[in-house]
Amino acid sequence: MSIPVRIPGRPTGQHLLGVGRERPPMTTGVWLVGARGNVATLAMVGARAIAGDVAGTQGMVTAREPVASLDLPAVEEFVFAGHDIRGQSIERTAEAASEAGGVPDRETLDAVREDLREIDDRVRTGTAISCGRVVEDLSVDQSVDELTVADIVDRIREDYAAFVGAHDLDRLVVVNVASTEPPVEHPERYDTLESFEAAVEADDRDLPASTLYAYAALDGGHPHVNFTPSTGTALGGLRELADREGVPHMGRDAKTGETLVKSALAPMFAGRNLRVLSWEGHNILGNTDGLVLEEEENEAGKVESKGRLLEEILGYETHNRVRIDYTPSLGDWKTAWDHIHFEGFLGTEMKMQFTWEGSDSALAAPLLLDLVRLVAYADERGEGGLQPHLASFFKSPMGVDDHDLSRQFELLYDYAERHAEDR
């Protein structure tokens, strides 16, 4: 397999929404794996709406100080493309979301339709290899998966390279926003780069799609973000590659709703020495992610990601259960109901309940844009490997054991303030 030359970083452009430009603009390509899905679509709608001055930046962490002080690449300058296994266009995904739940609204959608059509022309057929039965059944063209694993990787590489060349990009960031895969069994098999590359050459069909997209990205020098619970760059061999090539990467599983609240509330119980006896969480949603998570093997990685956080914050084992159910009528809207049973002074048992309702993609999309800006910024500065200051964005942040949300925010704020001083 050929090894593409890494694209060197160039100076970044203006801050989001026109704060003074100090250096020449940088064109950042954003390659979305799962480009026709709800999260990717709403991120692209948002980015193009911001560029057209028909939407604001509410929900974007990088639009708030101290992170806004960093000289990040502008969202307006992002050029989008991606892979997908489905035939439905990005425009149609946006229309369906608008019709079902009102997000985006019709005025915003109409303002970016032409942009979405142009982007859709840049979407290439992806792979659903080892993604589970439900995901594989969604694929309209399964011929890619009939190739060897090595050939699939080569095709992904070629797609990245063609996009970079066609648009004269200064940097390409690859983001996995595809549906959740089943976890990899015995991931220690791929603990070294040598063992991972040997598995690719041996046509190891246990390697899921997320690892192949990630491998092609890191090998080409492209920063990678795993927005999903899927394996991505979590394998030891891929982390070795990222360290060797000095490429920033981070994941896993964006923290957008119920788990975000849990990571803020659990430290309160721990800090007040209120013992949590049980924490039940029940999630219902109706989009494609909900459909995929109906499959037990796909759900396993998501439930593990959502559930493990609690005991790591509390410091002890407790009854902690998370359910995820598909409710088609909800569309992209998610409802999470949590019941917390806890014990206080004199053995007094008390309860807390909360309900979280929101547009799943509207919560996730601004974080996707934030992460692209931040990993591109790190890449320009030669900050390769894991990016621990991005822990607050993820349920299972790689390389970070502290799940207290306030302390995770401090990691990001400290990073921003330190780099702002270096300007």
PDB file of N, CA, C and O in Angstrom, residues 7-14 21 23-31 48 71-81 122 160 163-173 222-223 372-373 376-377 379-380:
ATOM      1  N   ILE A   7       0.492  16.422   4.503  1.00  0.00           N
ATOM      2  CA  ILE A   7       0.299  17.814   4.111  1.00  0.00           C
ATOM      3  C   ILE A   7       0.731  18.699   5.254  1.00  0.00           C
ATOM      4  O   ILE A   7       0.216  18.593   6.361  1.00  0.00           O
ATOM      5  N   PRO A   8       1.691  19.581   5.072  1.00  0.00           N
ATOM      6  CA  PRO A   8       2.124  20.446   6.163  1.00  0.00           C
ATOM      7  C   PRO A   8       1.057  21.454   6.517  1.00  0.00           C
ATOM      8  O   PRO A   8       0.296  21.917   5.670  1.00  0.00           O
ATOM      9  N   GLY A   9       0.998  21.818   7.816  1.00  0.00           N
ATOM     10  CA  GLY A   9       0.064  22.836   8.255  1.00  0.00           C
ATOM     11  C   GLY A   9       0.558  24.215   7.871  1.00  0.00           C
ATOM     12  O   GLY A   9       1.749  24.460   7.784  1.00  0.00           O
ATOM     13  N   ARG A  10      -0.393  25.118   7.620  1.00  0.00           N
ATOM     14  CA  ARG A  10      -0.080  26.506   7.334  1.00  0.00           C
ATOM     15  C   ARG A  10      -0.808  27.372   8.344  1.00  0.00           C
ATOM     16  O   ARG A  10      -1.678  26.899   9.060  1.00  0.00           O
ATOM     17  N   PRO A  11      -0.482  28.603   8.429  1.00  0.00           N
ATOM     18  CA  PRO A  11      -1.097  29.437   9.451  1.00  0.00           C
ATOM     19  C   PRO A  11      -2.616  29.440   9.356  1.00  0.00           C
ATOM     20  O   PRO A  11      -3.193  29.385   8.276  1.00  0.00           O
ATOM     21  N   THR A  12      -3.270  29.501  10.538  1.00  0.00           N
ATOM     22  CA  THR A  12      -4.714  29.468  10.572  1.00  0.00           C
ATOM     23  C   THR A  12      -5.303  30.807  10.190  1.00  0.00           C
ATOM     24  O   THR A  12      -4.634  31.831  10.177  1.00  0.00           O
ATOM     25  N   GLY A  13      -6.602  30.784   9.909  1.00  0.00           N
ATOM     26  CA  GLY A  13      -7.295  31.995   9.483  1.00  0.00           C
ATOM     27  C   GLY A  13      -7.960  32.723  10.629  1.00  0.00           C
ATOM     28  O   GLY A  13      -7.574  32.588  11.778  1.00  0.00           O
ATOM     29  N   GLN A  14      -8.976  33.472  10.296  1.00  0.00           N
ATOM     30  CA  GLN A  14      -9.612  34.332  11.257  1.00  0.00           C
ATOM     31  C   GLN A  14     -10.389  33.546  12.293  1.00  0.00           C
ATOM     32  O   GLN A  14     -10.701  32.386  12.119  1.00  0.00           O
ATOM     33  N   ARG A  21      -8.520  39.154  11.569  1.00  0.00           N
ATOM     34  CA  ARG A  21      -7.587  38.197  10.989  1.00  0.00           C
ATOM     35  C   ARG A  21      -6.162  38.706  11.149  1.00  0.00           C
ATOM     36  O   ARG A  21      -5.856  39.817  10.754  1.00  0.00           O
ATOM     37  N   ARG A  23      -3.414  36.520  10.371  1.00  0.00           N
ATOM     38  CA  ARG A  23      -2.553  35.750   9.485  1.00  0.00           C
ATOM     39  C   ARG A  23      -3.350  35.307   8.267  1.00  0.00           C
ATOM     40  O   ARG A  23      -4.576  35.354   8.282  1.00  0.00           O
ATOM     41  N   PRO A  24      -2.667  34.866   7.216  1.00  0.00           N
ATOM     42  CA  PRO A  24      -3.390  34.429   6.023  1.00  0.00           C
ATOM     43  C   PRO A  24      -4.345  33.286   6.357  1.00  0.00           C
ATOM     44  O   PRO A  24      -4.095  32.507   7.278  1.00  0.00           O
ATOM     45  N   PRO A  25      -5.456  33.155   5.640  1.00  0.00           N
ATOM     46  CA  PRO A  25      -6.422  32.100   5.935  1.00  0.00           C
ATOM     47  C   PRO A  25      -5.883  30.726   5.607  1.00  0.00           C
ATOM     48  O   PRO A  25      -5.050  30.557   4.724  1.00  0.00           O
ATOM     49  N   MET A  26      -6.348  29.733   6.344  1.00  0.00           N
ATOM     50  CA  MET A  26      -6.012  28.345   6.077  1.00  0.00           C
ATOM     51  C   MET A  26      -7.285  27.622   5.676  1.00  0.00           C
ATOM     52  O   MET A  26      -8.325  27.797   6.310  1.00  0.00           O
ATOM     53  N   THR A  27      -7.233  26.848   4.637  1.00  0.00           N
ATOM     54  CA  THR A  27      -8.394  26.082   4.206  1.00  0.00           C
ATOM     55  C   THR A  27      -8.355  24.710   4.849  1.00  0.00           C
ATOM     56  O   THR A  27      -7.450  23.915   4.591  1.00  0.00           O
ATOM     57  N   THR A  28      -9.334  24.440   5.693  1.00  0.00           N
ATOM     58  CA  THR A  28      -9.410  23.172   6.422  1.00  0.00           C
ATOM     59  C   THR A  28     -10.477  22.293   5.797  1.00  0.00           C
ATOM     60  O   THR A  28     -11.644  22.682   5.710  1.00  0.00           O
ATOM     61  N   GLY A  29     -10.078  21.115   5.359  1.00  0.00           N
ATOM     62  CA  GLY A  29     -11.032  20.130   4.882  1.00  0.00           C
ATOM     63  C   GLY A  29     -11.555  19.307   6.039  1.00  0.00           C
ATOM     64  O   GLY A  29     -10.801  18.959   6.958  1.00  0.00           O
ATOM     65  N   VAL A  30     -12.838  19.009   6.010  1.00  0.00           N
ATOM     66  CA  VAL A  30     -13.460  18.189   7.046  1.00  0.00           C
ATOM     67  C   VAL A  30     -14.091  16.979   6.366  1.00  0.00           C
ATOM     68  O   VAL A  30     -15.038  17.124   5.585  1.00  0.00           O
ATOM     69  N   TRP A  31     -13.522  15.813   6.640  1.00  0.00           N
ATOM     70  CA  TRP A  31     -14.022  14.580   6.034  1.00  0.00           C
ATOM     71  C   TRP A  31     -14.852  13.851   7.084  1.00  0.00           C
ATOM     72  O   TRP A  31     -14.347  13.425   8.107  1.00  0.00           O
ATOM     73  N   ARG A  48     -22.459  26.146   7.358  1.00  0.00           N
ATOM     74  CA  ARG A  48     -22.783  26.980   6.205  1.00  0.00           C
ATOM     75  C   ARG A  48     -23.754  28.105   6.577  1.00  0.00           C
ATOM     76  O   ARG A  48     -23.721  29.189   5.991  1.00  0.00           O
ATOM     77  N   ASP A  71      -6.347  31.322  18.199  1.00  0.00           N
ATOM     78  CA  ASP A  71      -6.413  31.644  16.772  1.00  0.00           C
ATOM     79  C   ASP A  71      -6.784  30.382  15.990  1.00  0.00           C
ATOM     80  O   ASP A  71      -5.962  29.780  15.301  1.00  0.00           O
ATOM     81  N   LEU A  72      -8.048  29.995  16.108  1.00  0.00           N
ATOM     82  CA  LEU A  72      -8.535  28.755  15.523  1.00  0.00           C
ATOM     83  C   LEU A  72      -8.955  28.957  14.071  1.00  0.00           C
ATOM     84  O   LEU A  72      -9.322  30.068  13.679  1.00  0.00           O
ATOM     85  N   PRO A  73      -8.941  27.886  13.281  1.00  0.00           N
ATOM     86  CA  PRO A  73      -9.454  28.017  11.911  1.00  0.00           C
ATOM     87  C   PRO A  73     -10.936  28.365  11.935  1.00  0.00           C
ATOM     88  O   PRO A  73     -11.685  27.909  12.801  1.00  0.00           O
ATOM     89  N   ALA A  74     -11.357  29.197  11.007  1.00  0.00           N
ATOM     90  CA  ALA A  74     -12.732  29.672  10.978  1.00  0.00           C
ATOM     91  C   ALA A  74     -13.667  28.610  10.409  1.00  0.00           C
ATOM     92  O   ALA A  74     -13.359  27.962   9.409  1.00  0.00           O
ATOM     93  N   VAL A  75     -14.809  28.459  11.040  1.00  0.00           N
ATOM     94  CA  VAL A  75     -15.830  27.537  10.546  1.00  0.00           C
ATOM     95  C   VAL A  75     -16.253  27.904   9.127  1.00  0.00           C
ATOM     96  O   VAL A  75     -16.533  27.033   8.291  1.00  0.00           O
ATOM     97  N   GLU A  76     -16.283  29.200   8.836  1.00  0.00           N
ATOM     98  CA  GLU A  76     -16.682  29.659   7.509  1.00  0.00           C
ATOM     99  C   GLU A  76     -15.783  29.107   6.407  1.00  0.00           C
ATOM    100  O   GLU A  76     -16.193  29.034   5.246  1.00  0.00           O
ATOM    101  N   GLU A  77     -14.566  28.742   6.750  1.00  0.00           N
ATOM    102  CA  GLU A  77     -13.595  28.294   5.747  1.00  0.00           C
ATOM    103  C   GLU A  77     -13.532  26.774   5.615  1.00  0.00           C
ATOM    104  O   GLU A  77     -12.748  26.253   4.819  1.00  0.00           O
ATOM    105  N   PHE A  78     -14.355  26.059   6.368  1.00  0.00           N
ATOM    106  CA  PHE A  78     -14.358  24.603   6.267  1.00  0.00           C
ATOM    107  C   PHE A  78     -14.892  24.166   4.899  1.00  0.00           C
ATOM    108  O   PHE A  78     -15.872  24.706   4.394  1.00  0.00           O
ATOM    109  N   VAL A  79     -14.243  23.150   4.333  1.00  0.00           N
ATOM    110  CA  VAL A  79     -14.715  22.507   3.106  1.00  0.00           C
ATOM    111  C   VAL A  79     -15.055  21.065   3.473  1.00  0.00           C
ATOM    112  O   VAL A  79     -14.205  20.334   3.966  1.00  0.00           O
ATOM    113  N   PHE A  80     -16.302  20.667   3.241  1.00  0.00           N
ATOM    114  CA  PHE A  80     -16.787  19.365   3.702  1.00  0.00           C
ATOM    115  C   PHE A  80     -16.845  18.328   2.586  1.00  0.00           C
ATOM    116  O   PHE A  80     -17.097  18.644   1.423  1.00  0.00           O
ATOM    117  N   ALA A  81     -16.622  17.083   2.995  1.00  0.00           N
ATOM    118  CA  ALA A  81     -16.809  15.916   2.137  1.00  0.00           C
ATOM    119  C   ALA A  81     -16.936  14.719   3.070  1.00  0.00           C
ATOM    120  O   ALA A  81     -17.002  14.884   4.290  1.00  0.00           O
ATOM    121  N   ARG A 122     -19.510  15.420  -3.186  1.00  0.00           N
ATOM    122  CA  ARG A 122     -18.168  15.022  -2.739  1.00  0.00           C
ATOM    123  C   ARG A 122     -18.208  13.826  -1.778  1.00  0.00           C
ATOM    124  O   ARG A 122     -17.172  13.459  -1.223  1.00  0.00           O
ATOM    125  N   TYR A 160      -9.324  10.382   0.388  1.00  0.00           N
ATOM    126  CA  TYR A 160      -8.778  11.516   1.142  1.00  0.00           C
ATOM    127  C   TYR A 160      -7.882  12.371   0.241  1.00  0.00           C
ATOM    128  O   TYR A 160      -8.003  13.600   0.195  1.00  0.00           O
ATOM    129  N   PHE A 163      -9.618  14.468  -2.500  1.00  0.00           N
ATOM    130  CA  PHE A 163     -10.304  15.626  -1.930  1.00  0.00           C
ATOM    131  C   PHE A 163      -9.323  16.741  -1.608  1.00  0.00           C
ATOM    132  O   PHE A 163      -9.539  17.911  -1.953  1.00  0.00           O
ATOM    133  N   VAL A 164      -8.217  16.377  -0.978  1.00  0.00           N
ATOM    134  CA  VAL A 164      -7.186  17.363  -0.646  1.00  0.00           C
ATOM    135  C   VAL A 164      -6.662  18.041  -1.908  1.00  0.00           C
ATOM    136  O   VAL A 164      -6.539  19.267  -1.980  1.00  0.00           O
ATOM    137  N   GLY A 165      -6.367  17.240  -2.928  1.00  0.00           N
ATOM    138  CA  GLY A 165      -5.822  17.797  -4.165  1.00  0.00           C
ATOM    139  C   GLY A 165      -6.818  18.654  -4.921  1.00  0.00           C
ATOM    140  O   GLY A 165      -6.466  19.718  -5.442  1.00  0.00           O
ATOM    141  N   ALA A 166      -8.067  18.211  -4.972  1.00  0.00           N
ATOM    142  CA  ALA A 166      -9.079  18.931  -5.747  1.00  0.00           C
ATOM    143  C   ALA A 166      -9.393  20.296  -5.169  1.00  0.00           C
ATOM    144  O   ALA A 166      -9.755  21.221  -5.898  1.00  0.00           O
ATOM    145  N   HIS A 167      -9.204  20.460  -3.857  1.00  0.00           N
ATOM    146  CA  HIS A 167      -9.574  21.718  -3.203  1.00  0.00           C
ATOM    147  C   HIS A 167      -8.381  22.453  -2.605  1.00  0.00           C
ATOM    148  O   HIS A 167      -8.563  23.443  -1.897  1.00  0.00           O
ATOM    149  N   ASP A 168      -7.181  21.972  -2.928  1.00  0.00           N
ATOM    150  CA  ASP A 168      -5.950  22.630  -2.481  1.00  0.00           C
ATOM    151  C   ASP A 168      -6.013  22.909  -0.985  1.00  0.00           C
ATOM    152  O   ASP A 168      -5.757  24.029  -0.517  1.00  0.00           O
ATOM    153  N   LEU A 169      -6.327  21.882  -0.215  1.00  0.00           N
ATOM    154  CA  LEU A 169      -6.501  22.032   1.227  1.00  0.00           C
ATOM    155  C   LEU A 169      -5.167  22.127   1.945  1.00  0.00           C
ATOM    156  O   LEU A 169      -4.192  21.468   1.577  1.00  0.00           O
ATOM    157  N   ASP A 170      -5.135  22.961   2.968  1.00  0.00           N
ATOM    158  CA  ASP A 170      -3.945  23.052   3.816  1.00  0.00           C
ATOM    159  C   ASP A 170      -3.912  21.944   4.854  1.00  0.00           C
ATOM    160  O   ASP A 170      -2.847  21.534   5.303  1.00  0.00           O
ATOM    161  N   ARG A 171      -5.089  21.483   5.243  1.00  0.00           N
ATOM    162  CA  ARG A 171      -5.164  20.434   6.266  1.00  0.00           C
ATOM    163  C   ARG A 171      -6.490  19.713   6.127  1.00  0.00           C
ATOM    164  O   ARG A 171      -7.501  20.315   5.760  1.00  0.00           O
ATOM    165  N   LEU A 172      -6.478  18.408   6.418  1.00  0.00           N
ATOM    166  CA  LEU A 172      -7.687  17.600   6.405  1.00  0.00           C
ATOM    167  C   LEU A 172      -7.893  16.992   7.782  1.00  0.00           C
ATOM    168  O   LEU A 172      -6.981  16.378   8.339  1.00  0.00           O
ATOM    169  N   VAL A 173      -9.084  17.166   8.346  1.00  0.00           N
ATOM    170  CA  VAL A 173      -9.455  16.542   9.612  1.00  0.00           C
ATOM    171  C   VAL A 173     -10.527  15.504   9.322  1.00  0.00           C
ATOM    172  O   VAL A 173     -11.534  15.814   8.671  1.00  0.00           O
ATOM    173  N   HIS A 222      -3.365  12.972   8.769  1.00  0.00           N
ATOM    174  CA  HIS A 222      -4.587  13.741   8.954  1.00  0.00           C
ATOM    175  C   HIS A 222      -5.109  13.565  10.379  1.00  0.00           C
ATOM    176  O   HIS A 222      -5.362  12.420  10.799  1.00  0.00           O
ATOM    177  N   PRO A 223      -5.333  14.620  11.135  1.00  0.00           N
ATOM    178  CA  PRO A 223      -5.915  14.498  12.475  1.00  0.00           C
ATOM    179  C   PRO A 223      -7.248  13.741  12.427  1.00  0.00           C
ATOM    180  O   PRO A 223      -7.995  13.838  11.447  1.00  0.00           O
ATOM    181  N   VAL A 372     -13.174  19.854  15.413  1.00  0.00           N
ATOM    182  CA  VAL A 372     -12.387  20.069  14.198  1.00  0.00           C
ATOM    183  C   VAL A 372     -11.462  21.258  14.378  1.00  0.00           C
ATOM    184  O   VAL A 372     -10.272  21.207  14.049  1.00  0.00           O
ATOM    185  N   ARG A 373     -11.984  22.347  14.896  1.00  0.00           N
ATOM    186  CA  ARG A 373     -11.170  23.555  15.086  1.00  0.00           C
ATOM    187  C   ARG A 373     -10.000  23.281  16.041  1.00  0.00           C
ATOM    188  O   ARG A 373      -8.866  23.708  15.797  1.00  0.00           O
ATOM    189  N   ALA A 376      -7.339  20.756  14.593  1.00  0.00           N
ATOM    190  CA  ALA A 376      -6.584  21.429  13.532  1.00  0.00           C
ATOM    191  C   ALA A 376      -5.571  22.396  14.148  1.00  0.00           C
ATOM    192  O   ALA A 376      -4.433  22.503  13.682  1.00  0.00           O
ATOM    193  N   TYR A 377      -5.990  23.097  15.185  1.00  0.00           N
ATOM    194  CA  TYR A 377      -5.095  24.019  15.904  1.00  0.00           C
ATOM    195  C   TYR A 377      -3.912  23.262  16.506  1.00  0.00           C
ATOM    196  O   TYR A 377      -2.750  23.687  16.389  1.00  0.00           O
ATOM    197  N   ASP A 379      -2.726  20.389  15.508  1.00  0.00           N
ATOM    198  CA  ASP A 379      -1.901  19.856  14.429  1.00  0.00           C
ATOM    199  C   ASP A 379      -0.951  20.910  13.892  1.00  0.00           C
ATOM    200  O   ASP A 379       0.219  20.628  13.602  1.00  0.00           O
ATOM    201  N   GLU A 380      -1.447  22.144  13.751  1.00  0.00           N
ATOM    202  CA  GLU A 380      -0.582  23.211  13.251  1.00  0.00           C
ATOM    203  C   GLU A 380       0.615  23.422  14.168  1.00  0.00           C
ATOM    204  O   GLU A 380       1.708  23.765  13.716  1.00  0.00           O
TER     205      GLU A 380
END
